[in-house]
Amino acid sequence: DDPSDTIRNTYPHTLFALEHRERFRNVISRIDNDSSRLGMVSYAWPELRTTCQKVFAYKCAFCERALHQEEEQTLTYWRPSGYTANPSTGVVEGGQYPWLQNEARNVYYACAACIAAKGHYFPIWGTRQVPGSDWEKCRDEKPRLLAPYEENPNAHLIFESDGTVNSNTKKGVATITTFDLNRESLVIERQSAYQQVYNWLDTYTESSRDAEFQLRGLLDIMQPFAMCKRQALRQYTEERLKQDKLTPFHEQWRNTIIEQDEAILAATQK
């Protein structure tokens, strides 16, 4: 079965996000093929901005905060155009990618805090590519940071009930450190989001139209801190399962979230 069909039947908002991801890819394709235009991304920047907003549901690509203020809604480069420097030490570690300023796949929608935390830092495990290397060749550098367009953050980021985020992978740890994902303001907001899920699940223990509506909206991946909330549901139901207190309604939602996350991963990897 086509994973998108599963999403379409159970989670229409997710399909909406995936369709905008496809639109983003089409923008990239047009820019890549239009060698007669100078500036490439610069001439398509307004369209990229609009499309990035929709792909990331008006949230920061890295911390999932909702971006409401116009001054916070910023596009940024994943691979920096300037020299890459370690934000902790200030030591320049080599590497700059000015030729990728015109690469649409290098553009992300992010908040000012994440952009400031990362700066021009871009750590890799491999060897820096020579200037002018195409995007596919640059993959050989083996970046240490998660690429939200291409990877599944759920495989690397573990959200805790106290609002902190941890990881058991090197790439996850590097991403958390580089973007300062445990800064105080984020921890407070995530703790609130995590607790909100627990409160709703304590309130809604049996299926009803209102319960379905409330939980569907709360756990929608278009919402801020969606990964944190969905992990909270899985943790809540895991705890209830161990206590032999898992209700059929909660089990249904646990299975739904697991199926949706797997379907989303399969669909976005196409």
PDB file of C-alpha atoms in Angstrom:
ATOM      1  CA  ASP A   1       0.000   0.000   0.000  1.00  0.00           C
ATOM      2  CA  ASP A   2       1.072   3.575  -0.672  1.00  0.00           C
ATOM      3  CA  PRO A   3       2.013   5.110   2.723  1.00  0.00           C
ATOM      4  CA  SER A   4       0.355   8.357   1.604  1.00  0.00           C
ATOM      5  CA  ASP A   5      -2.974   6.511   1.448  1.00  0.00           C
ATOM      6  CA  THR A   6      -2.664   5.623   5.126  1.00  0.00           C
ATOM      7  CA  ILE A   7      -1.973   9.244   5.930  1.00  0.00           C
ATOM      8  CA  ARG A   8      -4.804  10.484   3.729  1.00  0.00           C
ATOM      9  CA  ASN A   9      -7.322   8.240   5.469  1.00  0.00           C
ATOM     10  CA  THR A  10      -6.247   8.924   9.034  1.00  0.00           C
ATOM     11  CA  TYR A  11      -4.392  12.200   9.082  1.00  0.00           C
ATOM     12  CA  PRO A  12      -5.297  14.653   6.295  1.00  0.00           C
ATOM     13  CA  HIS A  13      -3.185  17.498   7.700  1.00  0.00           C
ATOM     14  CA  THR A  14      -0.090  15.364   7.380  1.00  0.00           C
ATOM     15  CA  LEU A  15      -0.843  14.758   3.719  1.00  0.00           C
ATOM     16  CA  PHE A  16      -1.222  18.527   3.320  1.00  0.00           C
ATOM     17  CA  ALA A  17       2.313  18.977   4.650  1.00  0.00           C
ATOM     18  CA  LEU A  18       3.696  16.287   2.356  1.00  0.00           C
ATOM     19  CA  GLU A  19       2.055  17.887  -0.676  1.00  0.00           C
ATOM     20  CA  HIS A  20       3.802  21.155   0.151  1.00  0.00           C
ATOM     21  CA  ARG A  21       7.058  19.242   0.498  1.00  0.00           C
ATOM     22  CA  GLU A  22       6.508  18.008  -3.066  1.00  0.00           C
ATOM     23  CA  ARG A  23       5.841  21.578  -4.175  1.00  0.00           C
ATOM     24  CA  PHE A  24       9.133  22.579  -2.558  1.00  0.00           C
ATOM     25  CA  ARG A  25      10.908  19.881  -4.546  1.00  0.00           C
ATOM     26  CA  ASN A  26       9.311  21.243  -7.714  1.00  0.00           C
ATOM     27  CA  VAL A  27      10.636  24.716  -6.901  1.00  0.00           C
ATOM     28  CA  ILE A  28      14.090  23.206  -6.453  1.00  0.00           C
ATOM     29  CA  SER A  29      13.826  21.380  -9.775  1.00  0.00           C
ATOM     30  CA  ARG A  30      12.846  24.533 -11.628  1.00  0.00           C
ATOM     31  CA  ILE A  31      15.745  26.478 -10.094  1.00  0.00           C
ATOM     32  CA  ASP A  32      18.196  23.687 -10.880  1.00  0.00           C
ATOM     33  CA  ASN A  33      17.044  23.539 -14.512  1.00  0.00           C
ATOM     34  CA  ASP A  34      16.931  27.286 -15.127  1.00  0.00           C
ATOM     35  CA  SER A  35      20.612  27.949 -15.749  1.00  0.00           C
ATOM     36  CA  SER A  36      19.786  31.105 -17.710  1.00  0.00           C
ATOM     37  CA  ARG A  37      18.684  32.971 -14.583  1.00  0.00           C
ATOM     38  CA  LEU A  38      21.194  34.665 -12.322  1.00  0.00           C
ATOM     39  CA  GLY A  39      20.739  34.544  -8.596  1.00  0.00           C
ATOM     40  CA  MET A  40      18.789  31.277  -8.742  1.00  0.00           C
ATOM     41  CA  VAL A  41      17.410  31.127  -5.200  1.00  0.00           C
ATOM     42  CA  SER A  42      17.431  34.920  -4.931  1.00  0.00           C
ATOM     43  CA  TYR A  43      14.856  35.334  -7.683  1.00  0.00           C
ATOM     44  CA  ALA A  44      12.714  32.558  -6.224  1.00  0.00           C
ATOM     45  CA  TRP A  45      13.252  33.597  -2.586  1.00  0.00           C
ATOM     46  CA  PRO A  46       9.676  34.821  -1.963  1.00  0.00           C
ATOM     47  CA  GLU A  47       8.271  31.542  -3.292  1.00  0.00           C
ATOM     48  CA  LEU A  48      10.800  29.535  -1.300  1.00  0.00           C
ATOM     49  CA  ARG A  49       9.908  31.469   1.835  1.00  0.00           C
ATOM     50  CA  THR A  50       6.197  30.806   1.362  1.00  0.00           C
ATOM     51  CA  THR A  51       6.765  27.142   0.557  1.00  0.00           C
ATOM     52  CA  CYS A  52       9.177  26.636   3.463  1.00  0.00           C
ATOM     53  CA  GLN A  53       6.596  28.143   5.804  1.00  0.00           C
ATOM     54  CA  LYS A  54       4.054  25.578   4.670  1.00  0.00           C
ATOM     55  CA  VAL A  55       6.471  22.634   4.623  1.00  0.00           C
ATOM     56  CA  PHE A  56       7.419  23.362   8.235  1.00  0.00           C
ATOM     57  CA  ALA A  57       3.883  24.436   9.224  1.00  0.00           C
ATOM     58  CA  TYR A  58       5.058  27.912  10.255  1.00  0.00           C
ATOM     59  CA  LYS A  59       7.388  26.350  12.818  1.00  0.00           C
ATOM     60  CA  CYS A  60      11.150  26.517  13.216  1.00  0.00           C
ATOM     61  CA  ALA A  61      12.679  23.565  11.353  1.00  0.00           C
ATOM     62  CA  PHE A  62      15.002  22.855  14.267  1.00  0.00           C
ATOM     63  CA  CYS A  63      13.169  23.571  17.544  1.00  0.00           C
ATOM     64  CA  GLU A  64       9.509  23.397  16.370  1.00  0.00           C
ATOM     65  CA  ARG A  65       8.543  26.691  17.999  1.00  0.00           C
ATOM     66  CA  ALA A  66       5.646  28.480  16.331  1.00  0.00           C
ATOM     67  CA  LEU A  67       6.830  31.590  14.501  1.00  0.00           C
ATOM     68  CA  HIS A  68       4.208  34.287  14.937  1.00  0.00           C
ATOM     69  CA  GLN A  69       6.180  37.498  14.719  1.00  0.00           C
ATOM     70  CA  GLU A  70       7.270  38.646  11.272  1.00  0.00           C
ATOM     71  CA  GLU A  71      10.806  39.427  12.464  1.00  0.00           C
ATOM     72  CA  GLU A  72      11.168  35.824  13.651  1.00  0.00           C
ATOM     73  CA  GLN A  73      10.201  34.290  10.329  1.00  0.00           C
ATOM     74  CA  THR A  74      13.566  33.810   8.705  1.00  0.00           C
ATOM     75  CA  LEU A  75      15.139  31.650   6.042  1.00  0.00           C
ATOM     76  CA  THR A  76      18.638  30.440   6.760  1.00  0.00           C
ATOM     77  CA  TYR A  77      21.359  28.287   5.219  1.00  0.00           C
ATOM     78  CA  TRP A  78      22.095  24.826   6.590  1.00  0.00           C
ATOM     79  CA  ARG A  79      25.602  24.801   5.106  1.00  0.00           C
ATOM     80  CA  PRO A  80      26.877  28.323   5.820  1.00  0.00           C
ATOM     81  CA  SER A  81      28.131  30.783   3.249  1.00  0.00           C
ATOM     82  CA  GLY A  82      30.857  31.959   5.666  1.00  0.00           C
ATOM     83  CA  TYR A  83      33.644  30.093   7.443  1.00  0.00           C
ATOM     84  CA  THR A  84      32.424  27.460   9.884  1.00  0.00           C
ATOM     85  CA  ALA A  85      33.414  28.235  13.473  1.00  0.00           C
ATOM     86  CA  ASN A  86      32.725  26.298  16.647  1.00  0.00           C
ATOM     87  CA  PRO A  87      30.227  28.435  18.649  1.00  0.00           C
ATOM     88  CA  SER A  88      31.706  27.217  21.957  1.00  0.00           C
ATOM     89  CA  THR A  89      35.350  27.981  21.229  1.00  0.00           C
ATOM     90  CA  GLY A  90      35.188  30.420  18.333  1.00  0.00           C
ATOM     91  CA  VAL A  91      37.817  28.333  16.560  1.00  0.00           C
ATOM     92  CA  VAL A  92      37.424  28.328  12.777  1.00  0.00           C
ATOM     93  CA  GLU A  93      37.219  24.716  11.669  1.00  0.00           C
ATOM     94  CA  GLY A  94      37.439  25.422   7.948  1.00  0.00           C
ATOM     95  CA  GLY A  95      34.874  25.186   5.258  1.00  0.00           C
ATOM     96  CA  GLN A  96      32.549  27.688   3.694  1.00  0.00           C
ATOM     97  CA  TYR A  97      29.917  27.106   1.055  1.00  0.00           C
ATOM     98  CA  PRO A  98      29.253  30.351  -0.838  1.00  0.00           C
ATOM     99  CA  TRP A  99      28.355  28.400  -3.984  1.00  0.00           C
ATOM    100  CA  LEU A 100      25.473  26.761  -2.090  1.00  0.00           C
ATOM    101  CA  GLN A 101      23.762  30.104  -1.449  1.00  0.00           C
ATOM    102  CA  ASN A 102      21.869  29.319  -4.666  1.00  0.00           C
ATOM    103  CA  GLU A 103      20.958  25.774  -3.617  1.00  0.00           C
ATOM    104  CA  ALA A 104      17.315  25.597  -2.556  1.00  0.00           C
ATOM    105  CA  ARG A 105      17.898  22.394  -0.571  1.00  0.00           C
ATOM    106  CA  ASN A 106      20.254  24.395   1.630  1.00  0.00           C
ATOM    107  CA  VAL A 107      17.481  26.773   2.725  1.00  0.00           C
ATOM    108  CA  TYR A 108      15.563  26.272   5.980  1.00  0.00           C
ATOM    109  CA  TYR A 109      12.817  28.110   7.832  1.00  0.00           C
ATOM    110  CA  ALA A 110      14.071  28.817  11.345  1.00  0.00           C
ATOM    111  CA  CYS A 111      13.746  31.062  14.374  1.00  0.00           C
ATOM    112  CA  ALA A 112      16.245  33.762  15.251  1.00  0.00           C
ATOM    113  CA  ALA A 113      17.418  31.917  18.380  1.00  0.00           C
ATOM    114  CA  CYS A 114      18.330  28.720  16.512  1.00  0.00           C
ATOM    115  CA  ILE A 115      20.035  30.700  13.760  1.00  0.00           C
ATOM    116  CA  ALA A 116      22.079  32.656  16.332  1.00  0.00           C
ATOM    117  CA  ALA A 117      23.025  29.507  18.250  1.00  0.00           C
ATOM    118  CA  LYS A 118      24.280  27.715  15.140  1.00  0.00           C
ATOM    119  CA  GLY A 119      25.978  30.714  13.566  1.00  0.00           C
ATOM    120  CA  HIS A 120      28.281  29.567  10.785  1.00  0.00           C
ATOM    121  CA  TYR A 121      29.069  26.260  12.468  1.00  0.00           C
ATOM    122  CA  PHE A 122      28.777  23.145  10.314  1.00  0.00           C
ATOM    123  CA  PRO A 123      30.587  20.104  11.740  1.00  0.00           C
ATOM    124  CA  ILE A 124      31.245  17.052   9.588  1.00  0.00           C
ATOM    125  CA  TRP A 125      32.766  13.601  10.014  1.00  0.00           C
ATOM    126  CA  GLY A 126      34.193  13.368   6.515  1.00  0.00           C
ATOM    127  CA  THR A 127      36.335  15.667   4.390  1.00  0.00           C
ATOM    128  CA  ARG A 128      35.286  19.122   3.190  1.00  0.00           C
ATOM    129  CA  GLN A 129      34.385  19.153  -0.476  1.00  0.00           C
ATOM    130  CA  VAL A 130      36.190  21.458  -2.871  1.00  0.00           C
ATOM    131  CA  PRO A 131      34.426  24.719  -3.808  1.00  0.00           C
ATOM    132  CA  GLY A 132      31.813  24.227  -6.484  1.00  0.00           C
ATOM    133  CA  SER A 133      30.966  20.637  -5.528  1.00  0.00           C
ATOM    134  CA  ASP A 134      27.339  19.834  -6.269  1.00  0.00           C
ATOM    135  CA  TRP A 135      24.790  19.018  -3.604  1.00  0.00           C
ATOM    136  CA  GLU A 136      24.986  15.259  -4.035  1.00  0.00           C
ATOM    137  CA  LYS A 137      28.770  15.316  -3.753  1.00  0.00           C
ATOM    138  CA  CYS A 138      28.549  17.357  -0.557  1.00  0.00           C
ATOM    139  CA  ARG A 139      26.622  14.499   1.040  1.00  0.00           C
ATOM    140  CA  ASP A 140      29.943  12.644   1.182  1.00  0.00           C
ATOM    141  CA  GLU A 141      31.066  15.081   3.875  1.00  0.00           C
ATOM    142  CA  LYS A 142      28.876  13.150   6.332  1.00  0.00           C
ATOM    143  CA  PRO A 143      27.374  16.101   8.259  1.00  0.00           C
ATOM    144  CA  ARG A 144      27.036  15.737  12.022  1.00  0.00           C
ATOM    145  CA  LEU A 145      23.816  17.766  12.117  1.00  0.00           C
ATOM    146  CA  LEU A 146      20.329  16.462  11.389  1.00  0.00           C
ATOM    147  CA  ALA A 147      18.850  17.585   8.076  1.00  0.00           C
ATOM    148  CA  PRO A 148      15.089  18.020   8.689  1.00  0.00           C
ATOM    149  CA  TYR A 149      14.280  17.650   4.978  1.00  0.00           C
ATOM    150  CA  GLU A 150      15.996  14.298   4.686  1.00  0.00           C
ATOM    151  CA  GLU A 151      16.115  12.588   8.081  1.00  0.00           C
ATOM    152  CA  ASN A 152      13.744  11.433  10.793  1.00  0.00           C
ATOM    153  CA  PRO A 153      14.425  13.454  13.969  1.00  0.00           C
ATOM    154  CA  ASN A 154      12.456  10.894  16.005  1.00  0.00           C
ATOM    155  CA  ALA A 155      15.335   8.490  15.490  1.00  0.00           C
ATOM    156  CA  HIS A 156      17.720  10.898  17.213  1.00  0.00           C
ATOM    157  CA  LEU A 157      15.816  13.146  19.637  1.00  0.00           C
ATOM    158  CA  ILE A 158      14.289  11.958  22.923  1.00  0.00           C
ATOM    159  CA  PHE A 159      11.961  14.393  24.680  1.00  0.00           C
ATOM    160  CA  GLU A 160      11.627  14.134  28.450  1.00  0.00           C
ATOM    161  CA  SER A 161       8.745  15.113  30.726  1.00  0.00           C
ATOM    162  CA  ASP A 162      10.837  17.916  32.266  1.00  0.00           C
ATOM    163  CA  GLY A 163      11.044  19.615  28.863  1.00  0.00           C
ATOM    164  CA  THR A 164      14.628  18.700  28.077  1.00  0.00           C
ATOM    165  CA  VAL A 165      15.674  16.855  24.945  1.00  0.00           C
ATOM    166  CA  ASN A 166      18.406  14.222  24.893  1.00  0.00           C
ATOM    167  CA  SER A 167      19.858  11.780  22.397  1.00  0.00           C
ATOM    168  CA  ASN A 168      21.614   8.435  22.246  1.00  0.00           C
ATOM    169  CA  THR A 169      23.197   9.178  18.849  1.00  0.00           C
ATOM    170  CA  LYS A 170      26.192  11.349  18.007  1.00  0.00           C
ATOM    171  CA  LYS A 171      24.226  13.238  15.375  1.00  0.00           C
ATOM    172  CA  GLY A 172      21.434  13.953  17.837  1.00  0.00           C
ATOM    173  CA  VAL A 173      23.849  15.202  20.508  1.00  0.00           C
ATOM    174  CA  ALA A 174      25.615  17.455  17.988  1.00  0.00           C
ATOM    175  CA  THR A 175      22.285  18.883  16.805  1.00  0.00           C
ATOM    176  CA  ILE A 176      21.048  19.560  20.353  1.00  0.00           C
ATOM    177  CA  THR A 177      24.321  21.285  21.270  1.00  0.00           C
ATOM    178  CA  THR A 178      24.701  23.286  18.068  1.00  0.00           C
ATOM    179  CA  PHE A 179      21.162  24.698  18.064  1.00  0.00           C
ATOM    180  CA  ASP A 180      21.057  25.029  21.872  1.00  0.00           C
ATOM    181  CA  LEU A 181      17.838  23.025  21.979  1.00  0.00           C
ATOM    182  CA  ASN A 182      17.886  22.913  25.782  1.00  0.00           C
ATOM    183  CA  ARG A 183      17.810  26.683  26.215  1.00  0.00           C
ATOM    184  CA  GLU A 184      15.554  27.706  29.098  1.00  0.00           C
ATOM    185  CA  SER A 185      12.681  29.131  27.055  1.00  0.00           C
ATOM    186  CA  LEU A 186      12.383  25.952  24.968  1.00  0.00           C
ATOM    187  CA  VAL A 187      12.549  23.668  27.999  1.00  0.00           C
ATOM    188  CA  ILE A 188       9.697  25.577  29.638  1.00  0.00           C
ATOM    189  CA  GLU A 189       7.514  25.446  26.511  1.00  0.00           C
ATOM    190  CA  ARG A 190       8.194  21.757  25.881  1.00  0.00           C
ATOM    191  CA  GLN A 191       7.506  20.840  29.506  1.00  0.00           C
ATOM    192  CA  SER A 192       4.140  22.559  29.198  1.00  0.00           C
ATOM    193  CA  ALA A 193       3.389  20.762  25.904  1.00  0.00           C
ATOM    194  CA  TYR A 194       4.380  17.390  27.398  1.00  0.00           C
ATOM    195  CA  GLN A 195       2.182  17.941  30.450  1.00  0.00           C
ATOM    196  CA  GLN A 196      -0.698  19.067  28.251  1.00  0.00           C
ATOM    197  CA  VAL A 197      -0.752  15.659  26.583  1.00  0.00           C
ATOM    198  CA  TYR A 198      -0.772  13.861  29.955  1.00  0.00           C
ATOM    199  CA  ASN A 199      -3.608  16.101  31.173  1.00  0.00           C
ATOM    200  CA  TRP A 200      -5.719  15.456  28.086  1.00  0.00           C
ATOM    201  CA  LEU A 201      -5.166  11.699  28.258  1.00  0.00           C
ATOM    202  CA  ASP A 202      -6.132  11.689  31.941  1.00  0.00           C
ATOM    203  CA  THR A 203      -9.297  13.577  30.983  1.00  0.00           C
ATOM    204  CA  TYR A 204     -10.239  11.544  27.920  1.00  0.00           C
ATOM    205  CA  THR A 205     -10.080   7.863  28.749  1.00  0.00           C
ATOM    206  CA  GLU A 206     -12.933   6.690  26.522  1.00  0.00           C
ATOM    207  CA  SER A 207     -13.748   7.312  22.900  1.00  0.00           C
ATOM    208  CA  SER A 208     -16.171  10.104  22.039  1.00  0.00           C
ATOM    209  CA  ARG A 209     -16.550  12.669  19.283  1.00  0.00           C
ATOM    210  CA  ASP A 210     -15.129  15.402  21.524  1.00  0.00           C
ATOM    211  CA  ALA A 211     -12.221  13.237  22.672  1.00  0.00           C
ATOM    212  CA  GLU A 212     -11.298  12.350  19.081  1.00  0.00           C
ATOM    213  CA  PHE A 213     -11.488  15.992  18.023  1.00  0.00           C
ATOM    214  CA  GLN A 214      -9.408  17.279  20.942  1.00  0.00           C
ATOM    215  CA  LEU A 215      -6.664  14.663  20.708  1.00  0.00           C
ATOM    216  CA  ARG A 216      -6.440  14.842  16.927  1.00  0.00           C
ATOM    217  CA  GLY A 217      -5.837  18.578  17.143  1.00  0.00           C
ATOM    218  CA  LEU A 218      -3.408  18.277  20.040  1.00  0.00           C
ATOM    219  CA  LEU A 219      -1.245  15.648  18.324  1.00  0.00           C
ATOM    220  CA  ASP A 220      -1.342  17.044  14.782  1.00  0.00           C
ATOM    221  CA  ILE A 221       2.198  17.290  13.381  1.00  0.00           C
ATOM    222  CA  MET A 222       1.312  20.757  12.124  1.00  0.00           C
ATOM    223  CA  GLN A 223       1.224  21.931  15.770  1.00  0.00           C
ATOM    224  CA  PRO A 224       4.206  23.416  17.651  1.00  0.00           C
ATOM    225  CA  PHE A 225       6.356  20.840  19.469  1.00  0.00           C
ATOM    226  CA  ALA A 226       4.536  18.025  17.690  1.00  0.00           C
ATOM    227  CA  MET A 227       7.406  15.551  18.100  1.00  0.00           C
ATOM    228  CA  CYS A 228       7.508  16.214  21.827  1.00  0.00           C
ATOM    229  CA  LYS A 229       3.734  15.769  22.160  1.00  0.00           C
ATOM    230  CA  ARG A 230       3.631  12.563  20.142  1.00  0.00           C
ATOM    231  CA  GLN A 231       6.490  11.100  22.163  1.00  0.00           C
ATOM    232  CA  ALA A 232       4.618  12.127  25.310  1.00  0.00           C
ATOM    233  CA  LEU A 233       1.606  10.084  24.195  1.00  0.00           C
ATOM    234  CA  ARG A 234       3.769   7.065  23.526  1.00  0.00           C
ATOM    235  CA  GLN A 235       5.429   7.442  26.941  1.00  0.00           C
ATOM    236  CA  TYR A 236       2.069   7.872  28.694  1.00  0.00           C
ATOM    237  CA  THR A 237       0.608   4.759  27.090  1.00  0.00           C
ATOM    238  CA  GLU A 238       3.802   2.801  27.770  1.00  0.00           C
ATOM    239  CA  GLU A 239       3.503   3.635  31.454  1.00  0.00           C
ATOM    240  CA  ARG A 240      -0.174   2.640  31.526  1.00  0.00           C
ATOM    241  CA  LEU A 241       0.580  -0.570  29.681  1.00  0.00           C
ATOM    242  CA  LYS A 242       3.150  -1.553  32.300  1.00  0.00           C
ATOM    243  CA  GLN A 243       0.600  -0.784  35.025  1.00  0.00           C
ATOM    244  CA  ASP A 244      -2.051  -2.793  33.169  1.00  0.00           C
ATOM    245  CA  LYS A 245      -4.185   0.369  33.044  1.00  0.00           C
ATOM    246  CA  LEU A 246      -4.154   1.042  29.315  1.00  0.00           C
ATOM    247  CA  THR A 247      -7.705   1.717  28.105  1.00  0.00           C
ATOM    248  CA  PRO A 248      -8.852   0.587  24.640  1.00  0.00           C
ATOM    249  CA  PHE A 249      -9.160   4.240  23.608  1.00  0.00           C
ATOM    250  CA  HIS A 250      -5.587   5.031  24.638  1.00  0.00           C
ATOM    251  CA  GLU A 251      -4.323   1.842  22.987  1.00  0.00           C
ATOM    252  CA  GLN A 252      -6.080   2.870  19.784  1.00  0.00           C
ATOM    253  CA  TRP A 253      -4.330   6.227  19.832  1.00  0.00           C
ATOM    254  CA  ARG A 254      -0.978   4.649  20.643  1.00  0.00           C
ATOM    255  CA  ASN A 255      -1.270   2.347  17.641  1.00  0.00           C
ATOM    256  CA  THR A 256      -2.472   5.223  15.443  1.00  0.00           C
ATOM    257  CA  ILE A 257       0.502   7.426  16.319  1.00  0.00           C
ATOM    258  CA  ILE A 258       2.960   4.577  15.725  1.00  0.00           C
ATOM    259  CA  GLU A 259       1.380   3.792  12.336  1.00  0.00           C
ATOM    260  CA  GLN A 260       1.290   7.452  11.352  1.00  0.00           C
ATOM    261  CA  ASP A 261       4.927   8.055  12.275  1.00  0.00           C
ATOM    262  CA  GLU A 262       5.983   5.012  10.262  1.00  0.00           C
ATOM    263  CA  ALA A 263       3.828   6.072   7.297  1.00  0.00           C
ATOM    264  CA  ILE A 264       5.134   9.625   7.401  1.00  0.00           C
ATOM    265  CA  LEU A 265       8.720   8.385   7.441  1.00  0.00           C
ATOM    266  CA  ALA A 266       8.087   6.071   4.486  1.00  0.00           C
ATOM    267  CA  ALA A 267       6.289   8.783   2.522  1.00  0.00           C
ATOM    268  CA  THR A 268       8.921  11.471   3.074  1.00  0.00           C
ATOM    269  CA  GLN A 269      11.736   9.129   2.036  1.00  0.00           C
ATOM    270  CA  LYS A 270      10.267   8.618  -1.442  1.00  0.00           C
TER     271      LYS A 270
END
